[in-house]
Amino acid sequence: AQSVTQLGSHVSVSEGALVLLRCNYSSSVPPYLFWYVQYPNQGLQLLLKYTSAATLVKGINGFEAEFKKSETSFHLTKPSAHMSDAAEYFCAVSDETGGGNKLTFGTGTQLKVEL
Amino acid sequence: GAGVSQSPSNKVTEKGKDVELRCDPISGHTALYWYRQSLGQGLEFLIYFQGNSAPDKSGLPSDRFSAERTGGSVSTLTIQRTQQEDSAVYLCASSHPTSGGVGEQFFGPGTRLTVL
């Protein structure tokens, strides 16, 4: 069975500060990992994905994430937060083993950006 | 091109009634997924369709839930005899698996279901 843990249901940063959203996974097979963002009253939008290529993955809107197998982590970072980054962020895992690409999501982290 | 669309955007129903939620995937996408997003359970996988294969129903919470996909395109999620715990946002996603890779899932805006 696979699972995802997101530490911190709410994170608050100042505009211009570093954003760090934590994600740890559990998977019995090499995982595929994803970060999605959800703006209010909207669906999920893919930020980036890890599919066993480069361990440092760059996504949209200046976000990036690093896959660390030894730590079973896939933390999301952005060097400088912008007000428009305020949203809910979800980490997800898929093992793509005959079950299609169904995703198992973490519980989400609400990011607040303050002036 | 158009993204994934879902209808209705909001649905309020009375306990015990049946509801149907519709999803129009992106044209050409062979895979279609339903997820449920609720306050108590977060985001949960419900069911997955891939081409003409038998659907993966492993996430459906009870036999009151069913889904079909007609002609490999539009999908309908049906909830019979709705209960208050069915209140949630139901999200649909579609993808086109890439060779040697994992197809990105594109999500619709969701249907917010409220069971009174």
XYZ file of C-alpha atoms in Angstrom:
231
model
C 0.000 0.000 0.000
C 1.162 3.491 -0.664
C 0.548 6.627 1.333
C 1.530 10.256 1.557
C 2.029 12.423 4.627
C 2.023 16.182 4.432
C 3.381 17.831 7.556
C 1.576 21.009 8.420
C -1.991 21.548 7.333
C -1.404 25.311 7.326
C 1.770 27.191 6.412
C 2.123 30.950 6.509
C 4.987 32.870 4.888
C 5.755 36.482 4.129
C 5.767 37.671 0.553
C 9.283 37.185 -0.825
C 10.182 34.492 1.699
C 11.080 30.889 0.981
C 8.197 28.459 0.621
C 8.764 24.927 1.912
C 5.917 22.411 1.902
C 6.774 18.967 3.214
C 5.758 15.618 1.770
C 6.850 12.141 2.792
C 5.701 9.032 0.992
C 5.461 5.338 1.579
C 5.497 2.974 -1.367
C 6.516 -0.642 -1.885
C 7.648 0.066 -5.428
C 9.494 2.982 -7.016
C 6.915 5.736 -6.875
C 5.709 8.402 -9.184
C 5.211 11.598 -7.177
C 3.199 14.699 -7.917
C 2.409 18.103 -6.495
C -0.940 19.657 -7.335
C -2.277 23.116 -6.458
C -5.920 23.975 -5.887
C -7.150 27.558 -5.960
C -10.495 28.338 -4.300
C -13.473 26.808 -6.089
C -11.267 25.338 -8.791
C -10.020 21.900 -9.727
C -6.509 20.625 -9.209
C -3.640 21.828 -11.380
C -0.398 19.902 -11.761
C 2.661 21.803 -10.527
C 5.267 19.134 -11.198
C 5.871 15.399 -11.267
C 8.700 12.957 -10.559
C 8.827 9.849 -12.740
C 12.296 8.400 -12.006
C 14.250 10.771 -14.214
C 16.082 13.707 -12.596
C 15.670 13.874 -8.818
C 15.311 17.662 -8.887
C 12.107 18.494 -10.691
C 11.176 21.968 -11.844
C 7.550 22.895 -12.252
C 5.379 25.817 -13.120
C 5.261 29.171 -11.330
C 8.829 28.840 -10.021
C 8.182 25.752 -7.885
C 10.529 22.820 -7.666
C 10.791 19.602 -5.676
C 13.580 17.188 -4.894
C 13.083 13.431 -4.670
C 15.156 11.991 -1.823
C 14.840 8.229 -1.673
C 16.875 7.926 1.538
C 14.442 10.246 3.298
C 11.345 9.097 1.367
C 10.614 12.766 0.818
C 9.454 15.002 -1.993
C 9.320 18.485 -0.485
C 8.066 21.413 -2.555
C 9.977 24.692 -2.535
C 9.882 28.135 -4.069
C 12.599 30.688 -3.361
C 10.328 33.712 -3.138
C 6.637 33.591 -2.311
C 4.122 35.712 -4.157
C 0.645 36.653 -3.032
C -0.767 34.652 -5.935
C 0.761 31.460 -4.469
C -1.869 31.391 -1.731
C -3.751 28.142 -2.325
C -3.976 24.560 -1.129
C -1.215 22.198 -2.173
C -1.506 18.438 -2.433
C 1.229 15.855 -2.692
C 0.261 12.587 -4.382
C 1.805 9.214 -5.163
C 1.104 6.611 -7.818
C 2.760 3.271 -8.291
C 1.525 2.698 -11.832
C 1.549 -1.069 -11.279
C -1.331 -2.353 -13.307
C -3.750 -0.149 -11.478
C -3.444 2.719 -13.805
C -2.297 6.044 -12.610
C -4.731 6.371 -9.731
C -3.391 8.837 -7.235
C -3.183 8.625 -3.473
C -3.223 12.135 -2.047
C -1.953 13.693 1.127
C -4.292 15.716 3.285
C -3.146 18.989 1.794
C -1.335 22.101 3.018
C -3.022 25.479 2.938
C -0.447 28.140 2.068
C -1.055 31.685 3.249
C 1.139 34.511 1.961
C 1.242 37.676 4.008
C 2.483 41.148 3.139
C -8.840 23.297 -26.422
C -11.513 22.662 -23.827
C -10.559 21.146 -20.512
C -12.434 18.621 -18.411
C -15.960 19.781 -17.738
C -18.350 18.628 -15.053
C -22.027 19.201 -14.481
C -23.774 20.338 -12.490
C -21.361 22.574 -10.620
C -23.553 22.392 -7.547
C -26.197 19.874 -6.546
C -28.382 19.978 -3.468
C -30.499 16.934 -2.816
C -32.521 15.356 -0.061
C -31.379 12.297 1.817
C -32.557 9.143 0.059
C -32.686 10.623 -3.427
C -30.544 9.440 -6.342
C -28.130 11.808 -8.089
C -26.168 11.694 -11.327
C -22.958 13.618 -11.866
C -21.524 14.067 -15.334
C -17.974 14.355 -16.603
C -16.809 15.313 -20.087
C -13.123 14.463 -20.421
C -10.635 16.100 -22.736
C -11.127 14.809 -26.270
C -8.819 11.895 -27.027
C -8.018 11.091 -23.422
C -8.405 7.369 -22.888
C -8.229 7.343 -19.099
C -10.885 8.836 -16.826
C -10.894 9.027 -13.040
C -13.361 10.010 -10.352
C -12.198 11.307 -6.976
C -14.067 12.609 -3.958
C -12.911 15.530 -1.819
C -14.484 15.855 1.591
C -13.560 17.588 4.832
C -13.227 14.413 6.804
C -11.525 12.174 4.261
C -9.491 14.488 2.032
C -9.063 13.459 -1.600
C -10.032 9.849 -2.300
C -9.880 7.782 -5.465
C -13.232 6.316 -6.462
C -13.057 4.662 -9.889
C -10.862 4.530 -13.001
C -11.688 3.797 -16.636
C -9.016 2.994 -19.223
C -10.141 2.502 -22.789
C -12.266 -0.613 -23.180
C -10.846 -2.375 -20.121
C -12.960 -3.251 -17.128
C -13.038 -0.282 -14.753
C -11.105 -0.289 -11.491
C -13.855 0.166 -8.925
C -11.687 -0.433 -5.882
C -12.301 3.018 -4.418
C -16.095 3.043 -4.469
C -17.230 3.331 -0.827
C -20.431 1.305 -1.119
C -22.718 -0.400 -3.608
C -24.799 2.770 -3.706
C -22.082 4.227 -5.923
C -21.711 3.279 -9.568
C -20.249 4.815 -12.691
C -20.294 4.215 -16.375
C -18.463 5.577 -19.349
C -20.278 5.561 -22.634
C -18.419 5.350 -25.930
C -15.108 5.855 -24.203
C -15.909 9.476 -23.555
C -18.530 10.937 -21.204
C -18.844 9.400 -17.762
C -21.683 9.475 -15.258
C -21.257 8.846 -11.547
C -24.497 7.754 -9.895
C -25.159 7.775 -6.178
C -28.308 5.989 -5.102
C -30.194 6.661 -1.883
C -27.880 9.504 -0.949
C -26.747 9.919 2.650
C -25.457 13.022 4.399
C -21.950 11.567 4.479
C -21.993 11.612 0.654
C -21.747 15.411 0.777
C -18.466 16.301 -0.882
C -16.909 17.714 -4.017
C -16.694 15.076 -6.733
C -13.759 15.613 -9.067
C -13.243 14.060 -12.463
C -9.890 13.822 -14.223
C -8.715 12.529 -17.566
C -5.350 11.631 -18.990
C -3.672 10.261 -22.074
C -0.975 7.849 -20.999
C 2.357 8.609 -22.640
C 4.624 5.847 -23.846
C 7.151 5.040 -21.150
C 5.780 7.716 -18.868
C 2.934 8.683 -16.614
C 0.181 10.714 -18.198
C -0.691 13.892 -16.389
C -4.195 13.945 -14.989
C -6.218 17.021 -15.898
C -8.923 17.793 -13.379
C -12.342 19.328 -13.855
C -13.734 22.004 -11.526
C -15.798 19.476 -9.613
C -19.419 19.047 -8.597
C -20.259 20.130 -5.068
C -22.895 17.745 -3.712
C -24.856 18.663 -0.618
C -27.196 16.099 0.898
C -29.722 17.595 3.298
